[in-house]
Short mmCIF file of C-alpha atoms in Angstrom, two decimals:
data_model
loop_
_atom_site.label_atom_id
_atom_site.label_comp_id
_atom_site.label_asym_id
_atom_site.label_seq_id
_atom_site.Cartn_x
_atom_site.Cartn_y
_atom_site.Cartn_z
CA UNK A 11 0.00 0.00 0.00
CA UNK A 12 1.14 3.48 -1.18
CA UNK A 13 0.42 6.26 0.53
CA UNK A 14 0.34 9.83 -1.69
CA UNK A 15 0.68 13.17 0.75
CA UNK A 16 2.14 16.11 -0.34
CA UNK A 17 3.75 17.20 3.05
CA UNK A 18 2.90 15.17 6.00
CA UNK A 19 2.61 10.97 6.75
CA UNK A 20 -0.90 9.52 6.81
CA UNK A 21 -3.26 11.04 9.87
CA UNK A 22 -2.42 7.45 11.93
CA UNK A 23 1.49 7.73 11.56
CA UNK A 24 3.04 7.93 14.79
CA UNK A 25 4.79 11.05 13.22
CA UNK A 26 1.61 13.31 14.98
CA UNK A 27 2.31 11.84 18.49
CA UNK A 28 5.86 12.58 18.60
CA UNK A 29 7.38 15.37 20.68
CA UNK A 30 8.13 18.38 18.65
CA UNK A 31 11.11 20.95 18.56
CA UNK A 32 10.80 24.48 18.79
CA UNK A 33 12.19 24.70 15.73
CA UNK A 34 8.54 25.88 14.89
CA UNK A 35 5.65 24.91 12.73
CA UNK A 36 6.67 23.36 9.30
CA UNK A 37 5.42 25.69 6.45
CA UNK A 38 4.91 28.92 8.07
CA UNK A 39 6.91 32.29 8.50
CA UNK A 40 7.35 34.54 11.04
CA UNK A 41 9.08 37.87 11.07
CA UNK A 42 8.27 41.29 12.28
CA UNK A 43 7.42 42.47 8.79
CA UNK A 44 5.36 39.00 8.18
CA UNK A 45 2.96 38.82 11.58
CA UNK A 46 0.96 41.20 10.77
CA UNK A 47 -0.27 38.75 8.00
CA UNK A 48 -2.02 37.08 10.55
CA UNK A 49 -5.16 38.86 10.65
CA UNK A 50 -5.51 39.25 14.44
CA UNK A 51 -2.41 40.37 14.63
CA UNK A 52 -2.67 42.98 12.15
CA UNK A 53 -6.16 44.15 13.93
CA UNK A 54 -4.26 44.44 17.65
CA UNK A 55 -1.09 46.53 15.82
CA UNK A 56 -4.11 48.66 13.70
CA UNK A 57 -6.48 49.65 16.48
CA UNK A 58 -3.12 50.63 18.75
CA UNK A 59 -1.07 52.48 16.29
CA UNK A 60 -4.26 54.46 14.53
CA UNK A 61 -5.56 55.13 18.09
CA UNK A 62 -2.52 56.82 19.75
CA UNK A 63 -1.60 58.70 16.35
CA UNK A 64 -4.62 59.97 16.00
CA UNK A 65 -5.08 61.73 20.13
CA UNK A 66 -4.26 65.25 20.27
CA UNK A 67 -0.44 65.70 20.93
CA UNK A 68 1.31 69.21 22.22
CA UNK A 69 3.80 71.02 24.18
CA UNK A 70 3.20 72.97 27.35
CA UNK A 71 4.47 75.52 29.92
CA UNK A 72 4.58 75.34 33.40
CA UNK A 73 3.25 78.30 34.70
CA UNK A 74 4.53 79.89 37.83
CA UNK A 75 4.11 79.35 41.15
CA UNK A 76 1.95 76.06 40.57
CA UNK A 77 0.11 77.68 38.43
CA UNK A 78 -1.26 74.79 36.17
CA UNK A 79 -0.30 74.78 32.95
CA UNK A 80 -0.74 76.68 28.89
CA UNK A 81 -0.12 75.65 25.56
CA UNK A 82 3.20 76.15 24.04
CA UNK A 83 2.60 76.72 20.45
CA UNK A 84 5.27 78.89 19.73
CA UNK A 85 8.06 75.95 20.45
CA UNK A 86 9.84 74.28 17.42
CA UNK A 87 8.81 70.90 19.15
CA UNK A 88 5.20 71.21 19.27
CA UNK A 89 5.37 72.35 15.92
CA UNK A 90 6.87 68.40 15.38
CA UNK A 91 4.98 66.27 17.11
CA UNK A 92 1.65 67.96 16.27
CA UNK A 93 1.71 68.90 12.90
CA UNK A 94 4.78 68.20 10.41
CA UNK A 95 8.10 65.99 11.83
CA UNK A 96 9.15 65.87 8.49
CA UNK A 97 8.99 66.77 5.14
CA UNK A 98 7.19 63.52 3.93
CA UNK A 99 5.08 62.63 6.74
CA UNK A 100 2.23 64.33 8.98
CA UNK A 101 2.19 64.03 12.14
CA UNK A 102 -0.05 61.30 12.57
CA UNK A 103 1.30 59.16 9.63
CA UNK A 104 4.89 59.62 11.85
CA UNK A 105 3.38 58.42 15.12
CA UNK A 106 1.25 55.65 13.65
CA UNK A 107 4.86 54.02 12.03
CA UNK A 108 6.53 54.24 14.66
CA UNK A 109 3.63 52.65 17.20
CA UNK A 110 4.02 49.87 14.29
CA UNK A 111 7.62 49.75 15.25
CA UNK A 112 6.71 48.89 18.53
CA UNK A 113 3.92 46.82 18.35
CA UNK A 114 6.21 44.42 16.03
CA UNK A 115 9.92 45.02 16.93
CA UNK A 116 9.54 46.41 20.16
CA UNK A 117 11.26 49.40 19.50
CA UNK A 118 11.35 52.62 17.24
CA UNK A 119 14.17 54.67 16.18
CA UNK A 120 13.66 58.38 14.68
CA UNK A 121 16.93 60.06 13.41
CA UNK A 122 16.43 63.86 14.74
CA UNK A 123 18.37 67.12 13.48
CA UNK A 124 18.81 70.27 14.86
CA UNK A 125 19.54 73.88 13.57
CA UNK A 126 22.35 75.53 14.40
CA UNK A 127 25.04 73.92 17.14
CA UNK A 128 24.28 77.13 19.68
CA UNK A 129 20.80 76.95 20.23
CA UNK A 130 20.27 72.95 19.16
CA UNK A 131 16.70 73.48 18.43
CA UNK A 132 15.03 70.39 16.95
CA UNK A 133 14.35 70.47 13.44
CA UNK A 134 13.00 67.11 11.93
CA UNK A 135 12.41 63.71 12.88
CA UNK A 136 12.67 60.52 10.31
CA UNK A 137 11.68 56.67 11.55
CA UNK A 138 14.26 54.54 10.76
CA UNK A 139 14.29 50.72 10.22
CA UNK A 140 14.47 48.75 13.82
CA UNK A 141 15.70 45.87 12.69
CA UNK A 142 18.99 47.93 11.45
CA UNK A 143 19.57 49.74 14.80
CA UNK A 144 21.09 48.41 17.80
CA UNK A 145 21.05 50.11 21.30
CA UNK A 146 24.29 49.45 22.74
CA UNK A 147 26.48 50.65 26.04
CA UNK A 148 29.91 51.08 26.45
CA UNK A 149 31.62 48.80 28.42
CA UNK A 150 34.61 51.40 29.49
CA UNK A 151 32.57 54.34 29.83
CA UNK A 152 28.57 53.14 30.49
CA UNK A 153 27.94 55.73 28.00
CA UNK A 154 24.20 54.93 26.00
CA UNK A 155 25.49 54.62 22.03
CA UNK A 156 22.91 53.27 19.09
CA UNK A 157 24.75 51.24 16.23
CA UNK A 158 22.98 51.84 12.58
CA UNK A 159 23.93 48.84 10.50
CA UNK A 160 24.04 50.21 6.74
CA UNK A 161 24.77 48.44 3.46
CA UNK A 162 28.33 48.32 1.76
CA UNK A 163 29.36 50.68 4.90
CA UNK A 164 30.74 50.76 7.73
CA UNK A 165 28.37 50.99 10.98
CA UNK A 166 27.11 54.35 11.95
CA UNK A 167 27.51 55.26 15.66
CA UNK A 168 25.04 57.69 17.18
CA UNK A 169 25.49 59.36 20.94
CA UNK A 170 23.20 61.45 22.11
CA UNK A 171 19.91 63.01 21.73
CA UNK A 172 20.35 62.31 17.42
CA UNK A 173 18.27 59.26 18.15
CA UNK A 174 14.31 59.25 19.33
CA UNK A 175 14.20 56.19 20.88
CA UNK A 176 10.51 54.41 22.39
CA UNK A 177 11.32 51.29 23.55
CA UNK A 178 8.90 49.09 24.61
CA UNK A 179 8.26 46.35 27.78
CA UNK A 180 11.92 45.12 28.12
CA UNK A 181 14.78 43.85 30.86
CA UNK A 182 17.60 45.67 30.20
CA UNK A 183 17.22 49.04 29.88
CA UNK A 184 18.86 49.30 26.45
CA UNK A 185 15.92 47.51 24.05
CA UNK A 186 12.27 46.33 24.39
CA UNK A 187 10.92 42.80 23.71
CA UNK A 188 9.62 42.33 20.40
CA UNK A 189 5.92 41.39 20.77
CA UNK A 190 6.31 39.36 18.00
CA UNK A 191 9.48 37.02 19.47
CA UNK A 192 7.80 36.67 22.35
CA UNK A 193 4.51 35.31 21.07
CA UNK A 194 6.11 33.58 18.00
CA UNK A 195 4.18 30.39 19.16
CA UNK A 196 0.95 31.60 19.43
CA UNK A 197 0.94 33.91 15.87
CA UNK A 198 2.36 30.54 14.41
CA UNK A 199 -0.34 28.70 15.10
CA UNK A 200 -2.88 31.32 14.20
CA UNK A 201 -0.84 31.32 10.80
CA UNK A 202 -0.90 27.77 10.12
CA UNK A 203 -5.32 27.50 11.15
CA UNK A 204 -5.48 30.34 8.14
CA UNK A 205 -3.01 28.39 6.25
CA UNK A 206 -4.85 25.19 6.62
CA UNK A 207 -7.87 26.72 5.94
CA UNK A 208 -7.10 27.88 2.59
CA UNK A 209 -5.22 24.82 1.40
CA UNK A 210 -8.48 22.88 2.65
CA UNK A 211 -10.49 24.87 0.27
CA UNK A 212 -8.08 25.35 -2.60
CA UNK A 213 -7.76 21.89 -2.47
CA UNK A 214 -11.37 20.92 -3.29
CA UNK A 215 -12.82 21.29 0.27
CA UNK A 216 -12.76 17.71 0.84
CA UNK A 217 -10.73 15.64 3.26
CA UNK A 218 -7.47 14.51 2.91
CA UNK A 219 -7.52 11.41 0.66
CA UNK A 220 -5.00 8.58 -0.75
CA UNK A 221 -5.03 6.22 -3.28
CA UNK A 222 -4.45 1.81 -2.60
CA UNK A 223 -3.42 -0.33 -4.99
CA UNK A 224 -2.70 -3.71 -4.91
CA UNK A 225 1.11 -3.59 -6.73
CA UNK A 226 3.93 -1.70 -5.41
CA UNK A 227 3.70 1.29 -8.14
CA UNK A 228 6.92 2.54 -8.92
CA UNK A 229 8.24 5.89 -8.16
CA UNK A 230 7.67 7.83 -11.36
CA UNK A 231 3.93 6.41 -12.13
CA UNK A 232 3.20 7.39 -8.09
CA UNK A 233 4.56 10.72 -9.70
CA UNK A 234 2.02 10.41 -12.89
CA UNK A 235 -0.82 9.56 -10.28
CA UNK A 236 -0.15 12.27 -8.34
CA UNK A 237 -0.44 14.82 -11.17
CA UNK A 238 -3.42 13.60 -12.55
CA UNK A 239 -5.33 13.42 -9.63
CA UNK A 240 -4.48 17.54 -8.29
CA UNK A 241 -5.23 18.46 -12.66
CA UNK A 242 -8.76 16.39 -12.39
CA UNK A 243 -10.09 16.73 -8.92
CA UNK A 244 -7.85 19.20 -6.63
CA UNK A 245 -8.88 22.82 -6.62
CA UNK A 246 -12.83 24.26 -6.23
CA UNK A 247 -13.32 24.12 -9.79
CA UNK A 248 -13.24 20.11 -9.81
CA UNK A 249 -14.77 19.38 -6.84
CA UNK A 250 -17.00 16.14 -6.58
CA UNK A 251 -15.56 15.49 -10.19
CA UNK A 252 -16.19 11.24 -10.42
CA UNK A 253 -12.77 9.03 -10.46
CA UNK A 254 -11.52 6.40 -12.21
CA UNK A 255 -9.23 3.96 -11.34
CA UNK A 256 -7.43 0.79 -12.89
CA UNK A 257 -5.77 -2.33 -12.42
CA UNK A 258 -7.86 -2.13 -9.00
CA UNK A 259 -7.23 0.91 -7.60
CA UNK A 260 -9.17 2.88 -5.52
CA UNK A 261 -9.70 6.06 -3.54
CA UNK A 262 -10.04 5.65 0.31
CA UNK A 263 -11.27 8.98 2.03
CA UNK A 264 -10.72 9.93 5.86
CA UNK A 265 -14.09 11.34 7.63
CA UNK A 266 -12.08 14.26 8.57
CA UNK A 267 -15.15 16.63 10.74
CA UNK A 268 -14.21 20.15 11.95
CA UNK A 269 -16.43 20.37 14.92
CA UNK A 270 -15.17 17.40 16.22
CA UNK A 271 -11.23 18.48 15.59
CA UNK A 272 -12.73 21.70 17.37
CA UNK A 273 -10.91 23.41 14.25
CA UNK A 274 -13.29 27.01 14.53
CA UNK A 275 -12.34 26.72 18.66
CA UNK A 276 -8.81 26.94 17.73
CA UNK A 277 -9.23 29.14 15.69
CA UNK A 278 -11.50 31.46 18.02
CA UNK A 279 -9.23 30.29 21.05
CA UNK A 280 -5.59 32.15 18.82
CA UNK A 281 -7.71 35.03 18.11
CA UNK A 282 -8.12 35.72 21.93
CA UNK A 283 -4.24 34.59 22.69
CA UNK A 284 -2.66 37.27 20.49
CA UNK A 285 -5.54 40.26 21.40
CA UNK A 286 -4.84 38.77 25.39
CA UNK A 287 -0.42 39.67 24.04
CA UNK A 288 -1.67 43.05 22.78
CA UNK A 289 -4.19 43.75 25.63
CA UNK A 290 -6.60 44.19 22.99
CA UNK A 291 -10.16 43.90 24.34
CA UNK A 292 -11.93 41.29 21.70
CA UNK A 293 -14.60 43.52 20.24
CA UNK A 294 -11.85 45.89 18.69
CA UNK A 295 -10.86 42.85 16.89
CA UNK A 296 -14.24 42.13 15.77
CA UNK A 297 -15.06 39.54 18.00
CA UNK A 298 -18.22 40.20 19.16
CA UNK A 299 -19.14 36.82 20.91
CA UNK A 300 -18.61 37.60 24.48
CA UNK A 301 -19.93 41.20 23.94
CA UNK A 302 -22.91 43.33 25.54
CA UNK A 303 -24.22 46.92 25.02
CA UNK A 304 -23.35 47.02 28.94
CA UNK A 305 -19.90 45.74 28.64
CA UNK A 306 -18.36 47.53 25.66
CA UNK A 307 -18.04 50.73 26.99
CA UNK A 308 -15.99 49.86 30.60
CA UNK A 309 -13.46 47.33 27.89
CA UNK A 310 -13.27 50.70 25.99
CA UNK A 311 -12.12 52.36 28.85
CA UNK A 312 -9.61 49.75 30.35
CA UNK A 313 -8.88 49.36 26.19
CA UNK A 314 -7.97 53.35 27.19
CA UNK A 315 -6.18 53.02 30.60
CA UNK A 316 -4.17 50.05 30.36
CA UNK A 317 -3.15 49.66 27.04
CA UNK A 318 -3.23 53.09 25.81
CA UNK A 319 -2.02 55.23 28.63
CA UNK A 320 1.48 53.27 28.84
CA UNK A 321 2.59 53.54 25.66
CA UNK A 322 1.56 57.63 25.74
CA UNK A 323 3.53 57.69 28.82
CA UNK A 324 6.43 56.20 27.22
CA UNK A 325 6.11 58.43 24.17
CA UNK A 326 6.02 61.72 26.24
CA UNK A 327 8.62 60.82 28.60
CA UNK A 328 10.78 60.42 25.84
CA UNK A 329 10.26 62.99 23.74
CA UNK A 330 10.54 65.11 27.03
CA UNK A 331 14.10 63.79 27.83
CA UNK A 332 15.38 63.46 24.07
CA UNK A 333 13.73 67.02 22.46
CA UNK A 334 14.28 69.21 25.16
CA UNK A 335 17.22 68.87 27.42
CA UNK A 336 18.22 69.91 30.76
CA UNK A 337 17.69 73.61 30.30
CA UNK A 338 14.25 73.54 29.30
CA UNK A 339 12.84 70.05 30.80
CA UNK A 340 11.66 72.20 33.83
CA UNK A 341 9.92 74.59 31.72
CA UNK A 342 8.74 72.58 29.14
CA UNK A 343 6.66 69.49 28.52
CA UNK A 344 4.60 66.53 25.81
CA UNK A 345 1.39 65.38 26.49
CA UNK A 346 -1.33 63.58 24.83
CA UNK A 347 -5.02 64.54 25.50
CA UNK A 348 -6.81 61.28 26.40
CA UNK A 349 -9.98 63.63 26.63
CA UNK A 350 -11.62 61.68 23.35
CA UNK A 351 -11.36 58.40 24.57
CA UNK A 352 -12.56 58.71 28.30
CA UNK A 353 -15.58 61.31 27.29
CA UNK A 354 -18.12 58.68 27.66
CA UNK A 355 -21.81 58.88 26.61
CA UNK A 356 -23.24 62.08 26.19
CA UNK A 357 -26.12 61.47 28.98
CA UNK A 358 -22.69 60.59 31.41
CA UNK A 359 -21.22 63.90 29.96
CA UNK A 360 -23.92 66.15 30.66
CA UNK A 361 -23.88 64.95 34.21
CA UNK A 362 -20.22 65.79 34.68
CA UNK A 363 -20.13 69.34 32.88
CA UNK A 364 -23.19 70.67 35.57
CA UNK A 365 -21.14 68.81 38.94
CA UNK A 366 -17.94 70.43 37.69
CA UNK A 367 -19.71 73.88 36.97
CA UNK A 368 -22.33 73.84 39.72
CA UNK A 369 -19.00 73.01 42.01
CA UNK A 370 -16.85 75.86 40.69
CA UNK A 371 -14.22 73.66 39.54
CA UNK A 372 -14.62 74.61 35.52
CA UNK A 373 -16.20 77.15 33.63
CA UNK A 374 -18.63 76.62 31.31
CA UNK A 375 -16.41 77.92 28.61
CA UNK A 376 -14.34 75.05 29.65
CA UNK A 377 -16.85 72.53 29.39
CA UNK A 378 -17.93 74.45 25.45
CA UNK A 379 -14.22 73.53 24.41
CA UNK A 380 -13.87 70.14 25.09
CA UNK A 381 -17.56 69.33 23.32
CA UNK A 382 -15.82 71.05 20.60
CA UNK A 383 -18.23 74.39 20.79
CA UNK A 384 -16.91 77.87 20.90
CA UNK A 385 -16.59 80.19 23.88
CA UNK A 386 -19.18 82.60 24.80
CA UNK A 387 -18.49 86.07 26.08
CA UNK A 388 -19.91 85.81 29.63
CA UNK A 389 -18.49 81.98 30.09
CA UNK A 390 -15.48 83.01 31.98
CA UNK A 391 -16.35 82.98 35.58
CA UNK A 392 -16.95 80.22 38.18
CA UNK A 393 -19.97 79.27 39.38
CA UNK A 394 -21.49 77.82 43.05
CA UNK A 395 -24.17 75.57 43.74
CA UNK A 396 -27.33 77.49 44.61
CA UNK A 397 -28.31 80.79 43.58
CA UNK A 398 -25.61 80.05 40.64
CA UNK A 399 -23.28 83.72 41.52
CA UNK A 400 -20.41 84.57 40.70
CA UNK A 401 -17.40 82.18 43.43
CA UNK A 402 -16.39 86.10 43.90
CA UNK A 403 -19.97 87.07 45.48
CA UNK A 404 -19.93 83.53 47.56
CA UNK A 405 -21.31 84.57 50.73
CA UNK A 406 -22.55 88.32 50.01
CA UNK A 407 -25.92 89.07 50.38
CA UNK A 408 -27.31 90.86 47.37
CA UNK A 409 -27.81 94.80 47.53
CA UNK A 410 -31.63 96.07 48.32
CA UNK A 411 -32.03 98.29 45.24
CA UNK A 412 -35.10 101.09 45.70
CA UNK A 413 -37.91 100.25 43.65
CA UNK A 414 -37.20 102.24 40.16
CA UNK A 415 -41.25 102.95 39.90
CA UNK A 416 -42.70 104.00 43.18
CA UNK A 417 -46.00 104.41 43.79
CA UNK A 418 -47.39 107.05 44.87
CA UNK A 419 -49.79 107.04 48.02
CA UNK A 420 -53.11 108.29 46.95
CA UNK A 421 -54.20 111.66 49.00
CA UNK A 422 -57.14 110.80 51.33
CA UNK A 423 -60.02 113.39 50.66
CA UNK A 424 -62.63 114.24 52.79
CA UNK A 425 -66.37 113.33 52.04
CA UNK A 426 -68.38 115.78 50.70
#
């Protein structure tokens, strides 16, 4: 008895109970620039990268004496991060490639110039390839260096704040982990389910078959066999087609049944292992199985406060130490406005806007800006609970005024 496979032994060769090595699973390929193929993985690095590039980014001022804080729009840096970082790019397009970076290498590199050597005021910033950088430390000195591997040259060295470096969940201080290493064997096997899945339908959507006969068959007509059989039945096209054998051959088909290999479990089961890597809640990845009205919104806002919030924290405590130095990183400062994603519904809103207001803690030009409306002359001034005055008049009874239109006691007369 012959046996015909293309890749593997027969599904009752002790070849499938053998212990495997983790050399990884035959006939799929993993890299940083390939994962994202797998389509769960490529939902968890979209709905991170597009979400973070696309939150309000500035630079702001300390004002005095614990002041709070103002926009900085006249610095060179918020002029970078918020609007143009280069000539090519816009702002967002710049931080969604390099939250890519992350998401699949683990780190990103942005080469950053400066004007003139005096006043070192940042000019541009352009990603570069991770997998070509190297953050290194001197052995001699403990000084921080980053190695650019180039082609037909010689490594480039880089010291200093030249290099925009985010680095992501790592161990030793230098580098992050790429997500991608780390959960190589759980995007494998979501690669091989799709890759199984569309061999299983290009191949007819049948079960895997072989051919008996009752002669050894030599090696070039198993050969012919095999030909003829993927030209006349394999593919959709020639599905069911009817089969002829001779000299007593015969086709022998194995029941193969999904739900009983629990194949759309799997399936279901690597979708929630790489969003679980990514801390991606599962309806963002448009798994909507396990998901109520109720529910959505609190995942949206732990989606916002534990897997968004780090990696904005990372961002602007690195473009804080990189961008703007010693003299002015008391002055100066990054930050992301996380206002969009933790506004809630607008009923929830509304409620908010009249504590905050009715509690003198914001004005109600305050609350205009951040629904997006525009101010309103007499908006400026805080307001108390109550009679709704002005914080100023808290606690100051309100003038007696004389009536404007007094009227005038009528003159008694004497009867007649």
């Amino acid at each position: 008895m012959a046996f015909l496979a293309d890749t593997y032994p027969a599904p009752d060769d002790d070849y499938w109970y053998k212990s495997r090595s983790l050399a990884g699973i035959p006939g799929t390929t993993i890299t940083q620039q390939a994962a994202p193929q797998v389509a769960a993985v490529m939902a968890c690095v979209r709905v991170i990268a597009e979400t973070v590039s696309s939150l309000p980014y500035g630079v702001y001022r300390w004002l005095p004496n614990d002041r709070g804080k103002e926009s900085a729009r006249d610095h060179a840096v918020d002029d970078l991060i918020r609007r143009e970082p280069n000539d090519d790019q816009t702002a967002m397009e710049f931080w969604e490639q390099m939250m890519v970076h992350c998401l699949t290498n683990g780190n990103a590199y942005a080469r950053v110039s400066y004007t003139a050597p005096s006043r070192r005021t940042p000019r541009s910033m352009v990603p570069i390839a991770p997998q070509t950088v190297t953050a290194e430390r001197d052995k001699e000195t403990g000084v921080k260096f980053y190695r650019i591997r180039r082609e037909s040259r010689p490594d480039e060295i880089v010291i200093g704040d030249e290099i925009l470096h985010i680095p992501g969940l790592g161990y030793d201080g230098l580098m992050g982990y790429s997500p991608v290493e780390m959960a190589r064997r759980a995007i494998e096997m979501g690669q091989a389910a799709e890759i199984y899945a569309g061999n299983f339908f290009a191949n007819g959507a049948l079960p895997q078959s072989y051919a008996t006969f009752p002669q050894v068959l030599s090696k070039d007509a198993r050969e012919e066999l095999k030909k003829w059989l993927k030209a006349n039945h394999g593919g959709l096209t020639n599905a069911h087609n009817p089969g002829i054998f001779e000299s007593g051959g015969k086709i022998e088909s194995l029941n193969l049944n999904h739900r009983d290999m629990q194949f759309l479990e799997l399936r279901r089961f690597q979708i929630e292992e790489i969003a679980r890597i990514y801390r991606v809640p599962l309806h963002l990845v448009g798994d909507l199985s396990r998901s109520t009205n109720n529910n959505i919104e609190h995942q949206s806002l732990e989606f916002a406060m534990h897997t968004i919030r780090p990696w904005l924290v990372r961002i602007e405590q690195r473009v804080n130490k990189t961008l703007f130095g010693v003299r002015e990183a008391d002055t100066f400062f990054s930050q992301f406005n996380m206002e969009g994603l933790l506004r809630g519904d607008s009923a929830g809103r509304s409620a908010l806007y009249a504590t905050l207001i009715s509690h003198a803690v914001m004005t109600p030009n305050e609350a205009r800006s951040k629904e997006n409306l525009n101010w309103r002359p007499d908006g400026d001034k805080l307001f108390i609970q109550g009679a709704m005055v002005p914080v100023d008049m808290a606690g100051q009874r309100p003038e007696q005024t004389p009536d404007p239109k007094p009227t005038a006691k009528k003159a008694k007369t004497a009867k007649p």
